[in-house]
Amino acid sequence: MPTLEAAEKVTGATRYVGDLLVPNMAHAKVLRSPLPHARVLSIDAAEARAAPGVVCVLTRDEVRAAGIEPVYGFVYRDAPLVALDKVRYQGDIVAVVVAEDAAAAEAAAELIEVDYEELPAVMDVEAALADGAPLVHESFSPIAPELRPIEGTNVCHRAHIARGDVEAGFREAYRVYEDTFTAPPVQHCALDLHACIASIEDGAITVWTNCQSPFPLQRELQRIFKMDARVIVPYVGGGFGSKSRDRLECVVTAAAQLAGRPVRLVLTQEETFQTFIRPAYHGTIKTGVRADGTIVARHVRFTIDVGGYAISGARSANNTLKVATGPYRIPNVLVECDAVYTNKPPSAPYRGLPTTQHTMAYETQLDRIARDLGIDPVELRMRNLVVDGDVHITGDLLRSTHAKECLEAAAAGIDWGTPSTPPETPSKLRGKGVSCTIKYTLTPPTRMSENGAAISLGEDGIFEVRIGTVNIGQGSDTTMAQFAADGLGVGLERIRVVHSDTALVPVDSSTTASRSTYHMGNAVLDAASKLTAETLAVASHLLERDAGDLALGPDGVEAPDGPTLAYDELVRRSGGPLSALGECVVGGTYTAPDGTEYPIASTFWSFASAAAEVEVDTDTGEVRVLRMGAASNVGKAVNPDSVRTQLEGGLGMELGPTLFERLVWDEGGQLLTAALMDYPLPTMETSPTYRPEIVEHPFEGGPFGAKGMGEIGSVITPAAVLNAVYDATGVMFHEVPLLPHKVLEALEAL
Amino acid sequence: MRPFEYLRPTTLAEATDVLAEHGDDALVIAGGTAAVVMMTLGVLRPGTVVDVGRVPELGGSRADGGVLRLGALTTIRSIERDPAIAQTYGLLAEAASQVANVRVRNRATVGGSVCYGEPQTDMPPALIAMGASATLVSSSSTRTVPLADFFEGPYETALEPGELLSEITVPQPEPGSEPGAGTGGCHMKFTIGSPENKPVANASVLVRLDGAGRCVEARIVLGALGPVPVVAVDAAALLDGEVPDAKLIAEVASRAGDAADPADDLRGPVWYKRRIARVLVERALRCALRKAGHEVP
Amino acid sequence: MKITISINGKREQREIEPSRTLLELVREDFGLTGTKAYCHSGICGACTVLLDGAAVSSCSLLAAQADGADVTTIEGLAAGTTLHPIQQAFIDHFGFQCGYCTPGMVLLTKALLDEVPEPTREEIVRYMGGNICRCTGYAGILASVEAAAKALSGEIPAGET
């Protein structure tokens, strides 16, 4: 079914943050660092302050004078509101000019004179890890307890996870393979530009933003400004991780405080590339197999380039330790990671990253193994994929896996086993490839309630569902309305959804990591169940009937033998709206039916497969993806149309970084691919046909058996394409994107 | 965008007068697709913008006396869609259809796409291959410059301060004089990703054959492979008087690749761009020959 | 300077700065925020409007250049509360998720189908190729355009796309 907001969206009526106006608001422009690494010696903003239309200029001096906390961060408190002593990447925030209109602010920003002392920059992980490398941060300030920095280096997090004895595993292996894979940074290119409006009135902050984590942002604002804060997130035009954490809201609030009036900031596309990027990945994977292809040991070492601030990059690295060995039953595994500061823009998750890169590494290597051992790639995977009851590297008991069924369904989508139709000319080659993955969701280390949902029955007889989930295009309002309607036993027309306003909805951790369907879904069902009980109790009193004889009907509470108490009447007669708060408790341990306790490193594990058929032009090196199959075990597809669209969207989006997207800096740390004209994105013309298949096996604990799937399409794409190119050409690529000149070079080296 | 004085002349004389007065500080805009973006980005900060979009003498296109006259304001889209142009000046229509995206083609003008001097765009190679000339007018003079001599560097052209491109004239390709003879043109580009992107290279090829399938005339022009469009004279000369076969086509393509003068950039290293030049010329030449009535196996 | 412009069929006069783009005029002066901004360079298509019926990027056009023209924005497509068949097709065939590119996509479809009422798949892909969508992978958009073409050419009744 279409989403509830569909008509609003096709008529242009939907308001995103950039469409909002607040009375008396002024407009901000950020002055950004031209250098990747420099000490800020002095800032002279006098001329800018005197420029026409300028309200104020926020620099480190004003931040210090305001007595607010000057540094923020979600896992590391390492990001200054504006540069304090240093700038750490080209585009780092140095000052904010507030003016009557955006053009005046932009013009005045050029009048600020900043004196920099240039410092040597570390533009990639290799440089940052070198002996004696310049330090991006001289000291560390992790606030997430699981993060382990190495003092005196640029490593802001080093960690590992293991099971079995990996060295012993390699010793017993028939063959051992080692490959290194790399992927450069890309940007999410969510079309809805990062934007926010901050207002301080009567000692309280209100921020309108398109950030995907309104409640963590609210806490951060309260900590920095020591006043109450409200965060409102309207519809968001895509984020894909680029808005998973705040980057502008605190500094714009500081500007609003200084200006004494509301301030609005909307970034340009170029500035979004200086705000959050997907980090560079470098991973070495070593795999030992028996002669029959059974994997006996796997060792993965990888680095993540978190950029100048570890706002979320360090945690991304940590989270994906647990999926780096893939959806395979492997007795001996070791995964090690370093998250490393560099002088690039801060990194952010990107639709499942770095699971995507891990999958690229282990799946591409698996096809090399398949070819070496003479085993069909699908068959080799079938021999190794996990099944229900297997224990994962984390110690989790895997349930509702069905990874093999996903692989079969995805492979069938491109007629696996049937040779490709011959291309028009002999200079083109066609081939097919598959991939499988396992993906986690954000899960607290201890048993706790991470989010809530409220439902109230108001005097208009409508059930209002209040959720913290940000509607970023994934259709969450509709999914939650469906949960509420099903849970209450009423029609969708009785449901109204209020989303992501910290003053109106219960706490939710974030809309990230494919977590909302499961977590918020359960909270909504819990609220529905509690509200049902409360409503029946009230009706029982009003109707003088036993509550057990009553049920919620389409228009009111129904008794078996006739009278219906309309919902609006019920509320009026009961003296006011009825309301219930639901929650979803996760984490801790899972108790298996035999009584064994397993840790819950992920509330659920997602399994999916992709299959791709490609055509390689051996004259130009161009790779075209002709068609893709994909399948994911979603537990239960609450809205199958949305699931398929989400799956297709993930595949299509990731084709960009697989085929041609990448961010490039020159030796001086200047971003060369700063604008869309130099950073092509997938279009309808580069898109294949898709066969998205839904695999449904209800997941115990999921709302109606559902689990999340928002990122999985992305995760499985590069490996399937790389394997198809391998099949077509015999060349195994160890990097993305598959730029045509690199493909041609490799073909000619054969 | 920085404020500027906006002038909108309504006659050619008024336009050239305004330009004479403001000289270097004036930015001429027609469709605006490139100029407005450059001003938004702050790359261009003119004191005066002269919008020539409503100068009637610059509009309209007509074919007469064996010449196609394209008023400077002729949109790329109308070149793409005009059946008369498609029939006789097919190479132009083909190149026009490959310019950027349809939104740009609807606004961008042939005069603008030439005067902008962007090395990657599609119209200059096709126009040069067709032997087109530009008419440049100022308040005091009018002169005609072959487009092959018009481009002086990236975003640099033969336009002097105060001059305006008023018209582009394209001679009608000579029809073959013998039975079975014909003229064929083809424009191809190679982009990374979608065809709307800036290309790695593009190539326009025009050939004329006699009744025996011998090549009487050939022009090969490459785009995006140097600071200005590259006219591959030596490569084209290999075709003179020959009945092209696969071997000759490969030789021509290879020679054209040697003529290219590309730079190493985001769209690929030098060796690769030369290679793409060869591939494009080979493909475009085959396509042009096919249109001229000569299929090479 | 003073310009006269017809926006969604309504004739309007405005005093504007010459440096304003049509995008700014539409969004800020007329409050028609259905027209979106992203790349500001004529590439992504989020700011597509119809200028005298032709699809253009409103970011790469001065408002002054549109003086005297008819401009149609997404707000001008539906007839009252009745959706245009193209809009209905985008709903029925899941031609969007976040909706940010949708106004541009819908208007580009309008321009396409006005020019070529029964386009082939190839023609659709070529025409729509410039407009960027980050959510759908384009399959739903292609299906929406095909369905809209059928609805508008009377092959299937409007509302049953």
Short mmCIF file of N, CA and C in Angstrom, two decimals, chain A residues 103 106-108 110 270 427-428 617-622 624 659-660 662 664 672-673 675-678 680-686 739-742 744-745 748, chain B residues 1-3 37-42 45 100 116 118 120 190-198 200 265-269 271-273 275-276 278-280 282-283:
data_model
loop_
_atom_site.label_atom_id
_atom_site.label_comp_id
_atom_site.label_asym_id
_atom_site.label_seq_id
_atom_site.Cartn_x
_atom_site.Cartn_y
_atom_site.Cartn_z
N ALA A 103 22.29 35.86 1.37
CA ALA A 103 23.29 36.46 0.48
C ALA A 103 24.20 37.42 1.26
N GLU A 106 26.61 35.38 3.28
CA GLU A 106 27.64 34.79 2.42
C GLU A 106 28.69 35.84 2.05
N ALA A 107 28.21 37.03 1.69
CA ALA A 107 29.15 38.09 1.30
C ALA A 107 30.03 38.49 2.48
N ALA A 108 29.44 38.57 3.67
CA ALA A 108 30.20 39.01 4.84
C ALA A 108 31.22 37.96 5.28
N GLU A 110 33.13 36.31 3.60
CA GLU A 110 34.39 36.48 2.87
C GLU A 110 35.25 37.60 3.45
N GLU A 270 27.77 21.39 -1.85
CA GLU A 270 29.21 21.29 -1.61
C GLU A 270 29.49 21.20 -0.11
N SER A 427 33.18 -7.75 -28.36
CA SER A 427 34.02 -6.97 -27.47
C SER A 427 33.36 -6.78 -26.10
N LYS A 428 32.13 -7.25 -25.97
CA LYS A 428 31.48 -7.16 -24.66
C LYS A 428 31.38 -8.55 -24.04
N ASP A 617 32.41 -3.83 -21.23
CA ASP A 617 32.87 -3.43 -22.56
C ASP A 617 34.40 -3.49 -22.54
N THR A 618 34.97 -4.44 -23.25
CA THR A 618 36.43 -4.61 -23.18
C THR A 618 37.17 -3.56 -24.01
N ASP A 619 36.44 -2.75 -24.77
CA ASP A 619 37.08 -1.63 -25.47
C ASP A 619 37.27 -0.44 -24.53
N THR A 620 36.30 -0.21 -23.67
CA THR A 620 36.32 1.00 -22.83
C THR A 620 36.51 0.70 -21.35
N GLY A 621 36.29 -0.54 -20.95
CA GLY A 621 36.35 -0.88 -19.54
C GLY A 621 35.07 -0.57 -18.78
N GLU A 622 34.05 -0.14 -19.50
CA GLU A 622 32.80 0.23 -18.83
C GLU A 622 32.06 -1.02 -18.35
N ARG A 624 28.41 -2.28 -17.05
CA ARG A 624 26.99 -1.96 -16.90
C ARG A 624 26.32 -3.11 -16.17
N LEU A 659 30.32 1.46 -8.91
CA LEU A 659 30.74 1.66 -10.30
C LEU A 659 31.56 2.94 -10.52
N PHE A 660 31.15 4.05 -9.88
CA PHE A 660 31.88 5.28 -10.25
C PHE A 660 31.98 6.35 -9.18
N ARG A 662 33.23 8.33 -6.02
CA ARG A 662 34.30 8.36 -5.01
C ARG A 662 34.70 9.80 -4.80
N VAL A 664 37.64 12.45 -4.00
CA VAL A 664 39.08 12.52 -4.26
C VAL A 664 39.62 13.84 -3.72
N LEU A 672 38.51 17.47 -4.59
CA LEU A 672 38.37 17.75 -6.03
C LEU A 672 36.97 17.42 -6.54
N THR A 673 36.31 16.50 -5.86
CA THR A 673 34.98 16.06 -6.31
C THR A 673 33.93 16.72 -5.43
N ALA A 675 31.55 18.99 -6.18
CA ALA A 675 30.23 19.34 -6.71
C ALA A 675 29.73 18.24 -7.62
N LEU A 676 28.43 18.22 -7.81
CA LEU A 676 27.81 17.15 -8.56
C LEU A 676 28.37 17.03 -9.97
N MET A 677 28.84 18.14 -10.54
CA MET A 677 29.35 18.05 -11.91
C MET A 677 30.61 17.20 -11.98
N ASP A 678 31.28 17.03 -10.85
CA ASP A 678 32.45 16.16 -10.81
C ASP A 678 32.22 14.92 -9.96
N PRO A 680 29.46 12.18 -10.30
CA PRO A 680 28.22 11.65 -10.88
C PRO A 680 27.51 10.66 -9.97
N LEU A 681 26.20 10.68 -10.06
CA LEU A 681 25.36 9.77 -9.28
C LEU A 681 24.61 8.83 -10.23
N PRO A 682 24.14 7.70 -9.71
CA PRO A 682 23.33 6.82 -10.55
C PRO A 682 22.07 7.55 -11.04
N THR A 683 21.68 7.25 -12.25
CA THR A 683 20.44 7.81 -12.79
C THR A 683 19.60 6.66 -13.35
N MET A 684 18.45 7.03 -13.90
CA MET A 684 17.62 6.00 -14.50
C MET A 684 18.38 5.29 -15.62
N GLU A 685 19.30 6.02 -16.25
CA GLU A 685 20.01 5.44 -17.38
C GLU A 685 21.08 4.43 -16.97
N THR A 686 21.55 4.50 -15.74
CA THR A 686 22.57 3.54 -15.31
C THR A 686 21.93 2.41 -14.50
N LEU A 739 36.06 1.91 -11.84
CA LEU A 739 36.25 2.96 -12.84
C LEU A 739 36.72 2.32 -14.14
N PRO A 740 36.18 2.77 -15.27
CA PRO A 740 36.48 2.07 -16.52
C PRO A 740 37.98 1.99 -16.83
N HIS A 741 38.74 3.03 -16.49
CA HIS A 741 40.17 2.93 -16.83
C HIS A 741 40.87 1.87 -15.99
N LYS A 742 40.37 1.67 -14.78
CA LYS A 742 40.99 0.62 -13.95
C LYS A 742 40.58 -0.76 -14.46
N LEU A 744 39.85 -1.49 -17.58
CA LEU A 744 40.59 -1.72 -18.82
C LEU A 744 42.04 -2.12 -18.53
N GLU A 745 42.62 -1.42 -17.58
CA GLU A 745 44.00 -1.71 -17.20
C GLU A 745 44.13 -3.16 -16.73
N GLU A 748 43.78 -5.71 -19.51
CA GLU A 748 44.94 -5.81 -20.39
C GLU A 748 46.13 -6.45 -19.68
N MET B 1 23.97 34.80 -4.63
CA MET B 1 24.53 35.44 -5.81
C MET B 1 24.77 36.93 -5.54
N ARG B 2 25.92 37.44 -6.03
CA ARG B 2 26.24 38.86 -5.83
C ARG B 2 25.33 39.74 -6.68
N PRO B 3 24.97 40.90 -6.17
CA PRO B 3 24.12 41.80 -6.93
C PRO B 3 24.84 42.28 -8.20
N VAL B 37 24.62 29.43 -13.04
CA VAL B 37 25.27 28.51 -12.09
C VAL B 37 26.62 29.07 -11.66
N MET B 38 27.38 29.57 -12.61
CA MET B 38 28.70 30.10 -12.27
C MET B 38 28.57 31.32 -11.35
N MET B 39 27.53 32.11 -11.54
CA MET B 39 27.31 33.25 -10.63
C MET B 39 26.86 32.77 -9.25
N THR B 40 26.02 31.75 -9.22
CA THR B 40 25.57 31.20 -7.92
C THR B 40 26.76 30.66 -7.14
N LEU B 41 27.66 29.99 -7.86
CA LEU B 41 28.84 29.42 -7.20
C LEU B 41 29.86 30.49 -6.84
N GLY B 42 29.68 31.72 -7.36
CA GLY B 42 30.63 32.78 -7.07
C GLY B 42 31.84 32.75 -7.98
N ARG B 45 31.54 36.93 -11.08
CA ARG B 45 30.94 38.01 -10.29
C ARG B 45 30.89 39.28 -11.13
N ALA B 100 24.14 17.49 -22.12
CA ALA B 100 23.67 17.50 -20.72
C ALA B 100 22.32 16.79 -20.58
N TYR B 116 30.72 29.89 -24.37
CA TYR B 116 31.17 29.47 -23.03
C TYR B 116 32.57 28.87 -23.12
N GLU B 118 33.54 25.82 -23.03
CA GLU B 118 33.82 24.65 -22.19
C GLU B 118 34.35 23.52 -23.07
N GLN B 120 34.43 20.36 -22.74
CA GLN B 120 33.77 19.05 -22.74
C GLN B 120 32.44 19.00 -23.47
N PHE B 190 31.65 9.45 -24.56
CA PHE B 190 31.80 8.40 -23.55
C PHE B 190 31.85 9.07 -22.18
N THR B 191 30.89 8.70 -21.34
CA THR B 191 30.86 9.27 -20.00
C THR B 191 31.04 8.15 -18.98
N ILE B 192 31.46 8.52 -17.80
CA ILE B 192 31.49 7.57 -16.70
C ILE B 192 30.15 7.72 -15.99
N GLY B 193 29.39 6.64 -15.95
CA GLY B 193 28.04 6.74 -15.41
C GLY B 193 27.09 7.24 -16.48
N SER B 194 26.17 8.08 -16.06
CA SER B 194 25.08 8.48 -16.93
C SER B 194 25.57 9.39 -18.06
N PRO B 195 24.92 9.33 -19.23
CA PRO B 195 25.36 10.16 -20.36
C PRO B 195 25.20 11.67 -20.13
N GLU B 196 24.48 12.08 -19.08
CA GLU B 196 24.37 13.51 -18.79
C GLU B 196 25.66 14.08 -18.23
N ASN B 197 26.54 13.22 -17.73
CA ASN B 197 27.75 13.71 -17.08
C ASN B 197 28.73 14.28 -18.09
N LYS B 198 29.67 15.04 -17.58
CA LYS B 198 30.75 15.52 -18.43
C LYS B 198 31.49 14.31 -18.99
N VAL B 200 34.32 11.75 -20.75
CA VAL B 200 35.75 11.50 -20.85
C VAL B 200 36.23 12.06 -22.19
N ASP B 265 42.85 13.81 -15.32
CA ASP B 265 41.92 14.42 -14.36
C ASP B 265 40.95 13.38 -13.80
N LEU B 266 39.88 13.87 -13.18
CA LEU B 266 38.94 12.97 -12.52
C LEU B 266 38.33 11.96 -13.49
N ARG B 267 38.32 12.31 -14.76
CA ARG B 267 37.68 11.43 -15.72
C ARG B 267 38.65 10.42 -16.34
N GLY B 268 39.88 10.43 -15.87
CA GLY B 268 40.78 9.38 -16.30
C GLY B 268 42.17 9.88 -16.62
N PRO B 269 43.14 8.96 -16.65
CA PRO B 269 44.51 9.33 -17.00
C PRO B 269 44.64 9.54 -18.52
N TRP B 271 46.56 8.19 -20.83
CA TRP B 271 46.56 7.01 -21.72
C TRP B 271 45.14 6.54 -21.98
N TYR B 272 44.31 6.60 -20.94
CA TYR B 272 42.94 6.11 -21.07
C TYR B 272 42.11 7.00 -21.99
N LYS B 273 42.31 8.29 -21.84
CA LYS B 273 41.55 9.21 -22.69
C LYS B 273 41.92 9.05 -24.17
N ARG B 275 42.89 6.29 -25.45
CA ARG B 275 42.27 5.03 -25.83
C ARG B 275 40.79 5.25 -26.15
N ILE B 276 40.13 6.02 -25.28
CA ILE B 276 38.70 6.28 -25.51
C ILE B 276 38.53 7.07 -26.81
N ARG B 278 40.29 6.79 -29.45
CA ARG B 278 40.38 5.80 -30.53
C ARG B 278 39.07 5.02 -30.68
N VAL B 279 38.55 4.57 -29.52
CA VAL B 279 37.33 3.76 -29.56
C VAL B 279 36.18 4.58 -30.13
N LEU B 280 36.07 5.83 -29.66
CA LEU B 280 34.97 6.67 -30.14
C LEU B 280 35.09 6.96 -31.63
N GLU B 282 36.63 5.20 -33.88
CA GLU B 282 36.34 3.98 -34.62
C GLU B 282 34.84 3.74 -34.71
N ARG B 283 34.17 3.88 -33.58
CA ARG B 283 32.72 3.63 -33.57
C ARG B 283 31.97 4.68 -34.37
#
